[in-house]
């Protein structure tokens, strides 16, 4: 091998001792994971309107701190996407009667924390939920019949509405 070729070959050869690959950072703890994407009332209503989903408020208002209002302030993006998925997949008209306003049961996966919506129980919606999702038995505490979608979201039939817990967007 000529000197020029030997020098070129040496310049492109791997070092005798390879440096270790950088270590992957450890997976973040649950408390350090990215925060859930939240929407304002205006952002949520814009998406709902575009999807053909309506809402009603017994108090005719959207104040999150008034239990007679229907608010979407601080609702999770995945919750609104879940409603959009339900509308598209079920083909039923949807009317939301409860959002993130005060007055609902507390807990991590609650209305207040943006995980739940209440829907009017039309026959179309009720037939879609009970005919499509898996009956997982009564909810502890109040005995509401529960149905679970393939994506894990839970639909509970309360006395005058469907209480829907969106862990995710339902396949959006």
Short mmCIF file of C-alpha atoms in Angstrom, two decimals, residues 44-56 72 79-89 92-97 117-120 125 166:
data_model
loop_
_atom_site.label_atom_id
_atom_site.label_comp_id
_atom_site.label_asym_id
_atom_site.label_seq_id
_atom_site.Cartn_x
_atom_site.Cartn_y
_atom_site.Cartn_z
CA UNK A 44 -62.65 23.08 23.79
CA UNK A 45 -65.90 24.60 22.51
CA UNK A 46 -64.26 25.40 19.19
CA UNK A 47 -63.25 21.75 18.75
CA UNK A 48 -66.64 20.47 19.91
CA UNK A 49 -68.51 22.80 17.58
CA UNK A 50 -66.32 21.69 14.64
CA UNK A 51 -67.10 18.03 15.47
CA UNK A 52 -70.85 18.68 15.60
CA UNK A 53 -71.08 18.12 19.36
CA UNK A 54 -73.39 20.37 21.36
CA UNK A 55 -73.54 21.17 25.05
CA UNK A 56 -76.06 22.56 27.45
CA UNK A 72 -64.66 22.98 29.73
CA UNK A 79 -61.03 14.02 26.77
CA UNK A 80 -62.25 16.33 24.00
CA UNK A 81 -60.61 14.08 21.41
CA UNK A 82 -62.42 11.14 23.02
CA UNK A 83 -65.75 12.93 22.57
CA UNK A 84 -64.82 13.62 18.94
CA UNK A 85 -64.00 9.92 18.47
CA UNK A 86 -67.30 8.90 20.08
CA UNK A 87 -69.21 11.24 17.76
CA UNK A 88 -67.43 9.92 14.68
CA UNK A 89 -67.51 6.22 15.57
CA UNK A 92 -74.97 9.73 17.14
CA UNK A 93 -75.80 13.31 17.98
CA UNK A 94 -74.03 14.16 21.23
CA UNK A 95 -75.00 16.71 23.86
CA UNK A 96 -72.66 17.31 26.78
CA UNK A 97 -74.39 18.20 30.04
CA UNK A 117 -67.74 14.45 30.50
CA UNK A 118 -71.47 13.81 30.97
CA UNK A 119 -73.66 13.12 27.92
CA UNK A 120 -77.43 13.14 27.44
CA UNK A 125 -75.93 6.84 22.19
CA UNK A 166 -61.54 9.31 29.24
#
